[in-house]
């Protein structure tokens, strides 16, 4: 008989690539993981792993079982939920991975509404940036992710279902008294001599900022790099920098001014789940709640900051 715990170990090995990475993810010793995988080989009467130097690789049988294993684990979770809720009421835990700027504007309100409409459903929120979303979903560390398919690190495949959610505009964020606030839209070329606050290297936003600035003919002079958008906004509020942020990240309590870029930049926001996962009542309920969120119609529109922004004049 197949053991669900050992199937999860094998699926993680295919995703993460090494026994050590699997062990670190699950807070186990590498020898424990190796021992459990050896038992799985005995249970299946198949050679699942082959050594290549100090590393192990999955055999053809190992790859087949790892991929089928994810389907089996999803079906088990679905069946458990169905047995516990024969009236189709969503029940159990759903892990929702969300990028930082959508946590408080989208995920937290969705969790609050679901707590009222489906009290037996528990939504666990996980901060996942776009480059982390695909691996987390495939490894089973998240059941649903809200991400952007514009990031090249999110590899697509037949094992994932992508549900379009909306678009979010990238805006220039300025201190309230900055001269550029007098413009309705701003060309990045006008920011060549500015000091910038940026996300950490390798992140979606850091890569986007660097690319857009270079396309405008300059290398941004970076004063700070924070992965926390609150810190970026506070740095801009202090008058020491400007930054590019998704409009979703700029909430009204920040004393900043946002301006559209003269060449508009948007990112496509999507919900991604493993294939077939929406058949599980709890996952379906969360996806439906995300799509029905009142913030979604505003994703394509420029954010306004009543009482914060100055009245713009022509550029």
PDB file of C-alpha atoms in Angstrom:
ATOM      1  CA  UNK A   1       0.000   0.000   0.000  1.00  0.00           C
ATOM      2  CA  UNK A   2       1.189   3.498  -0.802  1.00  0.00           C
ATOM      3  CA  UNK A   3       1.988   5.733   2.150  1.00  0.00           C
ATOM      4  CA  UNK A   4       0.859   9.351   1.733  1.00  0.00           C
ATOM      5  CA  UNK A   5       3.740  10.753   3.813  1.00  0.00           C
ATOM      6  CA  UNK A   6       6.344   8.999   1.692  1.00  0.00           C
ATOM      7  CA  UNK A   7       4.560  10.068  -1.500  1.00  0.00           C
ATOM      8  CA  UNK A   8       4.879  13.676  -0.318  1.00  0.00           C
ATOM      9  CA  UNK A   9       8.618  13.183   0.244  1.00  0.00           C
ATOM     10  CA  UNK A  10       9.047  11.825  -3.288  1.00  0.00           C
ATOM     11  CA  UNK A  11       7.008  14.681  -4.812  1.00  0.00           C
ATOM     12  CA  UNK A  12       9.092  17.213  -2.915  1.00  0.00           C
ATOM     13  CA  UNK A  13      12.278  15.539  -4.145  1.00  0.00           C
ATOM     14  CA  UNK A  14      11.174  16.002  -7.756  1.00  0.00           C
ATOM     15  CA  UNK A  15      10.376  19.671  -7.074  1.00  0.00           C
ATOM     16  CA  UNK A  16      13.387  20.615  -4.925  1.00  0.00           C
ATOM     17  CA  UNK A  17      16.004  18.390  -6.536  1.00  0.00           C
ATOM     18  CA  UNK A  18      17.982  17.147  -3.526  1.00  0.00           C
ATOM     19  CA  UNK A  19      17.382  15.055  -0.410  1.00  0.00           C
ATOM     20  CA  UNK A  20      19.010  17.793   1.672  1.00  0.00           C
ATOM     21  CA  UNK A  21      16.541  20.409   0.364  1.00  0.00           C
ATOM     22  CA  UNK A  22      13.602  18.115   1.175  1.00  0.00           C
ATOM     23  CA  UNK A  23      14.992  17.549   4.681  1.00  0.00           C
ATOM     24  CA  UNK A  24      15.461  21.284   5.302  1.00  0.00           C
ATOM     25  CA  UNK A  25      11.940  22.063   4.064  1.00  0.00           C
ATOM     26  CA  UNK A  26      10.356  19.522   6.423  1.00  0.00           C
ATOM     27  CA  UNK A  27      12.827  20.069   9.296  1.00  0.00           C
ATOM     28  CA  UNK A  28      14.060  16.472   9.132  1.00  0.00           C
ATOM     29  CA  UNK A  29      17.488  14.903   8.832  1.00  0.00           C
ATOM     30  CA  UNK A  30      18.679  13.893   5.368  1.00  0.00           C
ATOM     31  CA  UNK A  31      19.137  10.325   6.600  1.00  0.00           C
ATOM     32  CA  UNK A  32      15.484  10.171   7.692  1.00  0.00           C
ATOM     33  CA  UNK A  33      14.318  11.300   4.259  1.00  0.00           C
ATOM     34  CA  UNK A  34      16.606   8.774   2.530  1.00  0.00           C
ATOM     35  CA  UNK A  35      15.347   5.992   4.795  1.00  0.00           C
ATOM     36  CA  UNK A  36      11.709   6.785   4.060  1.00  0.00           C
ATOM     37  CA  UNK A  37      12.350   6.886   0.315  1.00  0.00           C
ATOM     38  CA  UNK A  38      14.060   3.500   0.545  1.00  0.00           C
ATOM     39  CA  UNK A  39      10.977   2.118   2.287  1.00  0.00           C
ATOM     40  CA  UNK A  40       8.821   3.569  -0.503  1.00  0.00           C
ATOM     41  CA  UNK A  41      10.932   1.655  -3.047  1.00  0.00           C
ATOM     42  CA  UNK A  42      10.292  -1.524  -1.077  1.00  0.00           C
ATOM     43  CA  UNK A  43       6.566  -0.819  -0.882  1.00  0.00           C
ATOM     44  CA  UNK A  44       6.268  -0.180  -4.620  1.00  0.00           C
ATOM     45  CA  UNK A  45       8.765  -2.899  -5.649  1.00  0.00           C
ATOM     46  CA  UNK A  46      10.244  -0.380  -8.063  1.00  0.00           C
ATOM     47  CA  UNK A  47      13.567   1.369  -8.292  1.00  0.00           C
ATOM     48  CA  UNK A  48      12.609   5.000  -7.806  1.00  0.00           C
ATOM     49  CA  UNK A  49      16.042   6.593  -7.328  1.00  0.00           C
ATOM     50  CA  UNK A  50      19.446   6.289  -8.883  1.00  0.00           C
ATOM     51  CA  UNK A  51      22.678   7.810  -7.610  1.00  0.00           C
ATOM     52  CA  UNK A  52      24.771  10.193  -9.686  1.00  0.00           C
ATOM     53  CA  UNK A  53      27.860  11.001  -7.672  1.00  0.00           C
ATOM     54  CA  UNK A  54      26.670  12.375  -4.336  1.00  0.00           C
ATOM     55  CA  UNK A  55      23.234  13.271  -5.725  1.00  0.00           C
ATOM     56  CA  UNK A  56      20.181  11.169  -6.423  1.00  0.00           C
ATOM     57  CA  UNK A  57      17.986  11.358  -9.495  1.00  0.00           C
ATOM     58  CA  UNK A  58      14.509   9.997 -10.027  1.00  0.00           C
ATOM     59  CA  UNK A  59      14.161   7.077 -12.384  1.00  0.00           C
ATOM     60  CA  UNK A  60      11.366   6.944 -14.920  1.00  0.00           C
ATOM     61  CA  UNK A  61       9.268   5.092 -12.343  1.00  0.00           C
ATOM     62  CA  UNK A  62      10.199   7.667  -9.701  1.00  0.00           C
ATOM     63  CA  UNK A  63       9.125  10.569 -11.908  1.00  0.00           C
ATOM     64  CA  UNK A  64       5.828   8.852 -12.694  1.00  0.00           C
ATOM     65  CA  UNK A  65       5.086   8.158  -9.030  1.00  0.00           C
ATOM     66  CA  UNK A  66       6.118  11.665  -7.927  1.00  0.00           C
ATOM     67  CA  UNK A  67       3.738  13.300 -10.389  1.00  0.00           C
ATOM     68  CA  UNK A  68       0.915  10.874  -9.769  1.00  0.00           C
ATOM     69  CA  UNK A  69       1.623  11.257  -6.065  1.00  0.00           C
ATOM     70  CA  UNK A  70       0.679  14.929  -6.141  1.00  0.00           C
ATOM     71  CA  UNK A  71      -2.616  14.011  -7.800  1.00  0.00           C
ATOM     72  CA  UNK A  72      -3.216  11.288  -5.199  1.00  0.00           C
ATOM     73  CA  UNK A  73      -2.519  13.660  -2.295  1.00  0.00           C
ATOM     74  CA  UNK A  74      -4.876  16.277  -3.732  1.00  0.00           C
ATOM     75  CA  UNK A  75      -7.592  13.666  -4.194  1.00  0.00           C
ATOM     76  CA  UNK A  76      -7.100  12.451  -0.619  1.00  0.00           C
ATOM     77  CA  UNK A  77      -7.502  15.991   0.710  1.00  0.00           C
ATOM     78  CA  UNK A  78     -10.608  16.439  -1.423  1.00  0.00           C
ATOM     79  CA  UNK A  79     -12.085  13.141  -0.235  1.00  0.00           C
ATOM     80  CA  UNK A  80     -11.410  13.947   3.423  1.00  0.00           C
ATOM     81  CA  UNK A  81     -13.214  17.263   3.009  1.00  0.00           C
ATOM     82  CA  UNK A  82     -16.152  15.554   1.297  1.00  0.00           C
ATOM     83  CA  UNK A  83     -16.450  12.956   4.050  1.00  0.00           C
ATOM     84  CA  UNK A  84     -16.389  15.663   6.715  1.00  0.00           C
ATOM     85  CA  UNK A  85     -18.913  17.812   4.862  1.00  0.00           C
ATOM     86  CA  UNK A  86     -21.494  15.735   3.019  1.00  0.00           C
ATOM     87  CA  UNK A  87     -23.634  18.851   2.657  1.00  0.00           C
ATOM     88  CA  UNK A  88     -20.942  20.383   0.409  1.00  0.00           C
ATOM     89  CA  UNK A  89     -20.099  23.040   3.001  1.00  0.00           C
ATOM     90  CA  UNK A  90     -16.421  24.073   2.513  1.00  0.00           C
ATOM     91  CA  UNK A  91     -14.388  22.843   5.437  1.00  0.00           C
ATOM     92  CA  UNK A  92     -10.736  22.437   6.407  1.00  0.00           C
ATOM     93  CA  UNK A  93      -7.568  24.454   5.815  1.00  0.00           C
ATOM     94  CA  UNK A  94      -6.660  26.165   2.534  1.00  0.00           C
ATOM     95  CA  UNK A  95      -3.181  27.713   2.196  1.00  0.00           C
ATOM     96  CA  UNK A  96      -3.271  30.862   0.090  1.00  0.00           C
ATOM     97  CA  UNK A  97       0.005  32.301  -1.195  1.00  0.00           C
ATOM     98  CA  UNK A  98      -0.152  36.012  -2.029  1.00  0.00           C
ATOM     99  CA  UNK A  99       2.436  38.568  -3.106  1.00  0.00           C
ATOM    100  CA  UNK A 100       3.066  41.336  -0.603  1.00  0.00           C
ATOM    101  CA  UNK A 101       1.082  44.215  -2.126  1.00  0.00           C
ATOM    102  CA  UNK A 102      -2.140  42.149  -2.254  1.00  0.00           C
ATOM    103  CA  UNK A 103      -2.046  40.825   1.315  1.00  0.00           C
ATOM    104  CA  UNK A 104      -3.934  43.645   3.047  1.00  0.00           C
ATOM    105  CA  UNK A 105      -5.896  44.888   0.049  1.00  0.00           C
ATOM    106  CA  UNK A 106      -7.099  41.501  -1.214  1.00  0.00           C
ATOM    107  CA  UNK A 107      -6.204  38.464   0.924  1.00  0.00           C
ATOM    108  CA  UNK A 108      -7.048  39.746   4.424  1.00  0.00           C
ATOM    109  CA  UNK A 109     -10.511  41.089   3.426  1.00  0.00           C
ATOM    110  CA  UNK A 110     -11.201  37.823   1.603  1.00  0.00           C
ATOM    111  CA  UNK A 111     -10.263  35.848   4.728  1.00  0.00           C
ATOM    112  CA  UNK A 112     -12.563  38.028   6.843  1.00  0.00           C
ATOM    113  CA  UNK A 113     -15.517  37.470   4.529  1.00  0.00           C
ATOM    114  CA  UNK A 114     -14.915  33.718   4.343  1.00  0.00           C
ATOM    115  CA  UNK A 115     -14.812  33.533   8.157  1.00  0.00           C
ATOM    116  CA  UNK A 116     -18.395  34.816   8.108  1.00  0.00           C
ATOM    117  CA  UNK A 117     -19.757  32.910   5.106  1.00  0.00           C
ATOM    118  CA  UNK A 118     -17.901  29.621   5.735  1.00  0.00           C
ATOM    119  CA  UNK A 119     -16.956  29.396   9.441  1.00  0.00           C
ATOM    120  CA  UNK A 120     -15.589  25.842   9.102  1.00  0.00           C
ATOM    121  CA  UNK A 121     -13.070  26.901   6.458  1.00  0.00           C
ATOM    122  CA  UNK A 122      -9.689  28.126   7.733  1.00  0.00           C
ATOM    123  CA  UNK A 123      -7.644  30.284   5.364  1.00  0.00           C
ATOM    124  CA  UNK A 124      -3.906  30.320   6.037  1.00  0.00           C
ATOM    125  CA  UNK A 125      -2.138  33.258   4.340  1.00  0.00           C
ATOM    126  CA  UNK A 126       1.463  32.900   3.129  1.00  0.00           C
ATOM    127  CA  UNK A 127       3.545  35.697   1.632  1.00  0.00           C
ATOM    128  CA  UNK A 128       4.907  34.427  -1.690  1.00  0.00           C
ATOM    129  CA  UNK A 129       6.499  36.607  -4.325  1.00  0.00           C
ATOM    130  CA  UNK A 130       5.925  35.627  -7.988  1.00  0.00           C
ATOM    131  CA  UNK A 131       9.214  33.714  -8.348  1.00  0.00           C
ATOM    132  CA  UNK A 132       8.281  31.593  -5.294  1.00  0.00           C
ATOM    133  CA  UNK A 133       4.684  30.823  -6.274  1.00  0.00           C
ATOM    134  CA  UNK A 134       5.120  28.044  -8.833  1.00  0.00           C
ATOM    135  CA  UNK A 135       7.534  25.924  -6.737  1.00  0.00           C
ATOM    136  CA  UNK A 136       5.373  26.360  -3.600  1.00  0.00           C
ATOM    137  CA  UNK A 137       2.252  25.292  -5.457  1.00  0.00           C
ATOM    138  CA  UNK A 138       3.883  22.256  -7.047  1.00  0.00           C
ATOM    139  CA  UNK A 139       5.513  21.227  -3.757  1.00  0.00           C
ATOM    140  CA  UNK A 140       2.164  21.331  -1.974  1.00  0.00           C
ATOM    141  CA  UNK A 141       3.196  24.192   0.323  1.00  0.00           C
ATOM    142  CA  UNK A 142       0.276  26.265  -1.011  1.00  0.00           C
ATOM    143  CA  UNK A 143      -3.120  25.250  -2.370  1.00  0.00           C
ATOM    144  CA  UNK A 144      -3.803  28.514  -4.211  1.00  0.00           C
ATOM    145  CA  UNK A 145      -1.533  31.398  -5.209  1.00  0.00           C
ATOM    146  CA  UNK A 146      -2.342  34.927  -6.310  1.00  0.00           C
ATOM    147  CA  UNK A 147       0.542  35.964  -8.514  1.00  0.00           C
ATOM    148  CA  UNK A 148       1.524  37.604 -11.769  1.00  0.00           C
ATOM    149  CA  UNK A 149       2.133  35.550 -14.879  1.00  0.00           C
ATOM    150  CA  UNK A 150       4.315  38.381 -16.233  1.00  0.00           C
ATOM    151  CA  UNK A 151       7.225  37.082 -14.130  1.00  0.00           C
ATOM    152  CA  UNK A 152       9.346  34.671 -16.214  1.00  0.00           C
ATOM    153  CA  UNK A 153      10.180  32.589 -13.135  1.00  0.00           C
ATOM    154  CA  UNK A 154       6.628  31.200 -12.989  1.00  0.00           C
ATOM    155  CA  UNK A 155       6.877  28.235 -15.318  1.00  0.00           C
ATOM    156  CA  UNK A 156       3.569  27.009 -16.652  1.00  0.00           C
ATOM    157  CA  UNK A 157       2.539  23.462 -17.280  1.00  0.00           C
ATOM    158  CA  UNK A 158      -0.423  21.171 -17.725  1.00  0.00           C
ATOM    159  CA  UNK A 159      -0.360  20.520 -13.967  1.00  0.00           C
ATOM    160  CA  UNK A 160      -1.500  24.097 -13.207  1.00  0.00           C
ATOM    161  CA  UNK A 161      -4.776  25.930 -13.832  1.00  0.00           C
ATOM    162  CA  UNK A 162      -4.557  29.722 -14.310  1.00  0.00           C
ATOM    163  CA  UNK A 163      -7.601  31.902 -13.609  1.00  0.00           C
ATOM    164  CA  UNK A 164      -7.318  35.572 -14.729  1.00  0.00           C
ATOM    165  CA  UNK A 165      -8.132  37.993 -11.898  1.00  0.00           C
ATOM    166  CA  UNK A 166      -7.393  41.498 -13.184  1.00  0.00           C
ATOM    167  CA  UNK A 167      -4.586  43.977 -13.778  1.00  0.00           C
ATOM    168  CA  UNK A 168      -2.639  46.205 -11.420  1.00  0.00           C
ATOM    169  CA  UNK A 169      -0.953  49.399 -12.579  1.00  0.00           C
ATOM    170  CA  UNK A 170       2.689  50.165 -11.771  1.00  0.00           C
ATOM    171  CA  UNK A 171       2.878  53.760 -10.521  1.00  0.00           C
ATOM    172  CA  UNK A 172       5.635  56.228  -9.683  1.00  0.00           C
ATOM    173  CA  UNK A 173       5.558  57.068  -5.966  1.00  0.00           C
ATOM    174  CA  UNK A 174       6.805  60.529  -4.966  1.00  0.00           C
ATOM    175  CA  UNK A 175       7.154  62.632  -1.793  1.00  0.00           C
ATOM    176  CA  UNK A 176       4.241  65.118  -1.517  1.00  0.00           C
ATOM    177  CA  UNK A 177       6.356  68.221  -2.313  1.00  0.00           C
ATOM    178  CA  UNK A 178       8.305  66.687  -5.202  1.00  0.00           C
ATOM    179  CA  UNK A 179       8.363  68.856  -8.387  1.00  0.00           C
ATOM    180  CA  UNK A 180       7.190  65.922 -10.527  1.00  0.00           C
ATOM    181  CA  UNK A 181       3.841  65.886  -8.693  1.00  0.00           C
ATOM    182  CA  UNK A 182       2.866  68.886 -10.853  1.00  0.00           C
ATOM    183  CA  UNK A 183       2.649  66.539 -13.863  1.00  0.00           C
ATOM    184  CA  UNK A 184      -0.311  64.344 -14.749  1.00  0.00           C
ATOM    185  CA  UNK A 185       1.974  61.596 -16.054  1.00  0.00           C
ATOM    186  CA  UNK A 186       5.727  61.205 -15.721  1.00  0.00           C
ATOM    187  CA  UNK A 187       8.313  59.897 -18.161  1.00  0.00           C
ATOM    188  CA  UNK A 188      10.959  57.841 -16.405  1.00  0.00           C
ATOM    189  CA  UNK A 189      13.591  59.745 -18.393  1.00  0.00           C
ATOM    190  CA  UNK A 190      12.739  62.717 -16.153  1.00  0.00           C
ATOM    191  CA  UNK A 191      13.850  60.667 -13.128  1.00  0.00           C
ATOM    192  CA  UNK A 192      17.427  60.006 -14.273  1.00  0.00           C
ATOM    193  CA  UNK A 193      18.955  62.193 -11.530  1.00  0.00           C
ATOM    194  CA  UNK A 194      16.648  60.968  -8.754  1.00  0.00           C
ATOM    195  CA  UNK A 195      17.539  58.739  -5.810  1.00  0.00           C
ATOM    196  CA  UNK A 196      15.604  55.471  -5.738  1.00  0.00           C
ATOM    197  CA  UNK A 197      14.221  53.096  -3.128  1.00  0.00           C
ATOM    198  CA  UNK A 198      14.019  49.544  -4.521  1.00  0.00           C
ATOM    199  CA  UNK A 199      13.088  45.989  -3.651  1.00  0.00           C
ATOM    200  CA  UNK A 200      15.826  43.408  -3.117  1.00  0.00           C
ATOM    201  CA  UNK A 201      17.860  42.223  -6.139  1.00  0.00           C
ATOM    202  CA  UNK A 202      16.248  39.369  -8.045  1.00  0.00           C
ATOM    203  CA  UNK A 203      12.708  40.240  -6.989  1.00  0.00           C
ATOM    204  CA  UNK A 204       9.959  40.970  -9.522  1.00  0.00           C
ATOM    205  CA  UNK A 205       9.843  44.676  -8.687  1.00  0.00           C
ATOM    206  CA  UNK A 206      13.613  45.189  -8.566  1.00  0.00           C
ATOM    207  CA  UNK A 207      14.019  43.570 -11.978  1.00  0.00           C
ATOM    208  CA  UNK A 208      11.137  45.606 -13.407  1.00  0.00           C
ATOM    209  CA  UNK A 209      12.492  48.907 -12.039  1.00  0.00           C
ATOM    210  CA  UNK A 210      15.983  48.248 -13.381  1.00  0.00           C
ATOM    211  CA  UNK A 211      14.656  47.263 -16.812  1.00  0.00           C
ATOM    212  CA  UNK A 212      12.350  50.279 -17.169  1.00  0.00           C
ATOM    213  CA  UNK A 213      15.064  52.719 -16.067  1.00  0.00           C
ATOM    214  CA  UNK A 214      17.602  51.215 -18.467  1.00  0.00           C
ATOM    215  CA  UNK A 215      15.088  51.406 -21.309  1.00  0.00           C
ATOM    216  CA  UNK A 216      14.788  55.122 -20.438  1.00  0.00           C
ATOM    217  CA  UNK A 217      18.547  55.554 -20.759  1.00  0.00           C
ATOM    218  CA  UNK A 218      19.882  55.500 -17.204  1.00  0.00           C
ATOM    219  CA  UNK A 219      20.906  53.265 -14.307  1.00  0.00           C
ATOM    220  CA  UNK A 220      18.910  54.032 -11.139  1.00  0.00           C
ATOM    221  CA  UNK A 221      20.928  55.431  -8.207  1.00  0.00           C
ATOM    222  CA  UNK A 222      19.646  53.245  -5.355  1.00  0.00           C
ATOM    223  CA  UNK A 223      19.683  54.524  -1.760  1.00  0.00           C
ATOM    224  CA  UNK A 224      18.049  51.497  -0.104  1.00  0.00           C
ATOM    225  CA  UNK A 225      16.695  48.030  -0.837  1.00  0.00           C
ATOM    226  CA  UNK A 226      13.808  46.735   1.287  1.00  0.00           C
ATOM    227  CA  UNK A 227      11.585  43.725   0.644  1.00  0.00           C
ATOM    228  CA  UNK A 228       8.936  45.364   2.849  1.00  0.00           C
ATOM    229  CA  UNK A 229       6.767  47.834   0.914  1.00  0.00           C
ATOM    230  CA  UNK A 230       5.965  49.729   4.125  1.00  0.00           C
ATOM    231  CA  UNK A 231       9.658  50.572   4.529  1.00  0.00           C
ATOM    232  CA  UNK A 232       9.887  51.665   0.890  1.00  0.00           C
ATOM    233  CA  UNK A 233       6.891  53.962   1.323  1.00  0.00           C
ATOM    234  CA  UNK A 234       8.279  55.416   4.551  1.00  0.00           C
ATOM    235  CA  UNK A 235      11.572  56.169   2.815  1.00  0.00           C
ATOM    236  CA  UNK A 236       9.698  58.013   0.058  1.00  0.00           C
ATOM    237  CA  UNK A 237       7.537  59.827   2.642  1.00  0.00           C
ATOM    238  CA  UNK A 238      10.713  61.160   4.259  1.00  0.00           C
ATOM    239  CA  UNK A 239      11.628  62.864   0.968  1.00  0.00           C
ATOM    240  CA  UNK A 240      14.820  60.868   0.467  1.00  0.00           C
ATOM    241  CA  UNK A 241      13.808  58.833  -2.583  1.00  0.00           C
ATOM    242  CA  UNK A 242      11.218  57.923  -5.189  1.00  0.00           C
ATOM    243  CA  UNK A 243      10.106  54.421  -6.151  1.00  0.00           C
ATOM    244  CA  UNK A 244       7.984  52.304  -8.485  1.00  0.00           C
ATOM    245  CA  UNK A 245       5.275  50.223  -6.818  1.00  0.00           C
ATOM    246  CA  UNK A 246       2.128  48.341  -7.779  1.00  0.00           C
ATOM    247  CA  UNK A 247      -0.905  50.560  -7.167  1.00  0.00           C
ATOM    248  CA  UNK A 248      -2.291  47.916  -4.805  1.00  0.00           C
ATOM    249  CA  UNK A 249       0.640  48.535  -2.443  1.00  0.00           C
ATOM    250  CA  UNK A 250      -0.055  52.247  -1.976  1.00  0.00           C
ATOM    251  CA  UNK A 251      -2.861  52.612   0.568  1.00  0.00           C
ATOM    252  CA  UNK A 252      -4.391  55.975   1.609  1.00  0.00           C
ATOM    253  CA  UNK A 253      -2.633  56.234   4.974  1.00  0.00           C
ATOM    254  CA  UNK A 254       0.728  56.902   3.303  1.00  0.00           C
ATOM    255  CA  UNK A 255       1.635  60.574   2.756  1.00  0.00           C
ATOM    256  CA  UNK A 256       2.842  60.060  -0.792  1.00  0.00           C
ATOM    257  CA  UNK A 257       1.746  61.034  -4.300  1.00  0.00           C
ATOM    258  CA  UNK A 258       1.309  58.510  -7.110  1.00  0.00           C
ATOM    259  CA  UNK A 259       1.624  59.345 -10.781  1.00  0.00           C
ATOM    260  CA  UNK A 260       1.023  57.209 -13.845  1.00  0.00           C
ATOM    261  CA  UNK A 261       3.956  56.604 -16.164  1.00  0.00           C
ATOM    262  CA  UNK A 262       3.725  58.274 -19.562  1.00  0.00           C
ATOM    263  CA  UNK A 263       4.119  54.792 -21.032  1.00  0.00           C
ATOM    264  CA  UNK A 264       1.671  52.822 -18.856  1.00  0.00           C
ATOM    265  CA  UNK A 265       2.893  49.617 -17.241  1.00  0.00           C
ATOM    266  CA  UNK A 266       0.508  47.001 -15.869  1.00  0.00           C
ATOM    267  CA  UNK A 267       0.958  43.524 -14.467  1.00  0.00           C
ATOM    268  CA  UNK A 268      -1.542  40.725 -15.012  1.00  0.00           C
ATOM    269  CA  UNK A 269      -2.863  39.292 -11.746  1.00  0.00           C
ATOM    270  CA  UNK A 270      -3.962  35.650 -11.740  1.00  0.00           C
ATOM    271  CA  UNK A 271      -5.106  32.901  -9.442  1.00  0.00           C
ATOM    272  CA  UNK A 272      -3.166  29.661  -9.943  1.00  0.00           C
ATOM    273  CA  UNK A 273      -4.068  26.232  -8.530  1.00  0.00           C
ATOM    274  CA  UNK A 274      -2.939  22.695  -9.188  1.00  0.00           C
ATOM    275  CA  UNK A 275      -4.971  20.972 -11.884  1.00  0.00           C
ATOM    276  CA  UNK A 276      -8.222  19.624 -10.475  1.00  0.00           C
ATOM    277  CA  UNK A 277      -7.847  21.373  -7.100  1.00  0.00           C
ATOM    278  CA  UNK A 278     -10.951  23.533  -7.629  1.00  0.00           C
ATOM    279  CA  UNK A 279     -13.036  20.347  -7.400  1.00  0.00           C
ATOM    280  CA  UNK A 280     -12.315  20.496  -3.673  1.00  0.00           C
ATOM    281  CA  UNK A 281     -15.144  22.525  -2.105  1.00  0.00           C
ATOM    282  CA  UNK A 282     -12.867  24.576   0.157  1.00  0.00           C
ATOM    283  CA  UNK A 283     -10.496  25.553  -2.674  1.00  0.00           C
ATOM    284  CA  UNK A 284     -13.421  26.404  -4.935  1.00  0.00           C
ATOM    285  CA  UNK A 285     -14.900  28.668  -2.240  1.00  0.00           C
ATOM    286  CA  UNK A 286     -11.650  30.607  -1.825  1.00  0.00           C
ATOM    287  CA  UNK A 287     -11.186  31.051  -5.582  1.00  0.00           C
ATOM    288  CA  UNK A 288     -14.772  32.295  -5.890  1.00  0.00           C
ATOM    289  CA  UNK A 289     -14.294  34.737  -2.999  1.00  0.00           C
ATOM    290  CA  UNK A 290     -11.118  36.139  -4.556  1.00  0.00           C
ATOM    291  CA  UNK A 291     -12.838  36.670  -7.905  1.00  0.00           C
ATOM    292  CA  UNK A 292     -15.825  38.368  -6.256  1.00  0.00           C
ATOM    293  CA  UNK A 293     -13.715  40.729  -4.145  1.00  0.00           C
ATOM    294  CA  UNK A 294     -14.889  44.371  -4.495  1.00  0.00           C
ATOM    295  CA  UNK A 295     -11.303  45.547  -5.025  1.00  0.00           C
ATOM    296  CA  UNK A 296     -11.012  43.641  -8.296  1.00  0.00           C
ATOM    297  CA  UNK A 297     -12.916  46.074 -10.582  1.00  0.00           C
ATOM    298  CA  UNK A 298     -10.539  48.835  -9.443  1.00  0.00           C
ATOM    299  CA  UNK A 299      -7.398  46.917 -10.362  1.00  0.00           C
ATOM    300  CA  UNK A 300      -7.321  48.337 -13.863  1.00  0.00           C
ATOM    301  CA  UNK A 301      -8.020  51.937 -12.794  1.00  0.00           C
ATOM    302  CA  UNK A 302      -5.442  54.495 -11.548  1.00  0.00           C
ATOM    303  CA  UNK A 303      -5.467  54.823  -7.778  1.00  0.00           C
ATOM    304  CA  UNK A 304      -6.604  58.166  -6.405  1.00  0.00           C
ATOM    305  CA  UNK A 305      -5.481  59.585  -3.087  1.00  0.00           C
ATOM    306  CA  UNK A 306      -8.119  62.141  -2.009  1.00  0.00           C
ATOM    307  CA  UNK A 307      -6.708  64.708   0.350  1.00  0.00           C
ATOM    308  CA  UNK A 308      -3.155  63.556  -0.240  1.00  0.00           C
ATOM    309  CA  UNK A 309      -2.275  64.476  -3.810  1.00  0.00           C
ATOM    310  CA  UNK A 310      -1.847  67.960  -5.160  1.00  0.00           C
ATOM    311  CA  UNK A 311      -3.992  69.079  -8.095  1.00  0.00           C
ATOM    312  CA  UNK A 312      -1.915  68.171 -11.150  1.00  0.00           C
ATOM    313  CA  UNK A 313      -1.226  70.537 -14.003  1.00  0.00           C
ATOM    314  CA  UNK A 314      -0.117  69.751 -17.521  1.00  0.00           C
ATOM    315  CA  UNK A 315       3.412  68.454 -17.843  1.00  0.00           C
TER     316      UNK A 315
END
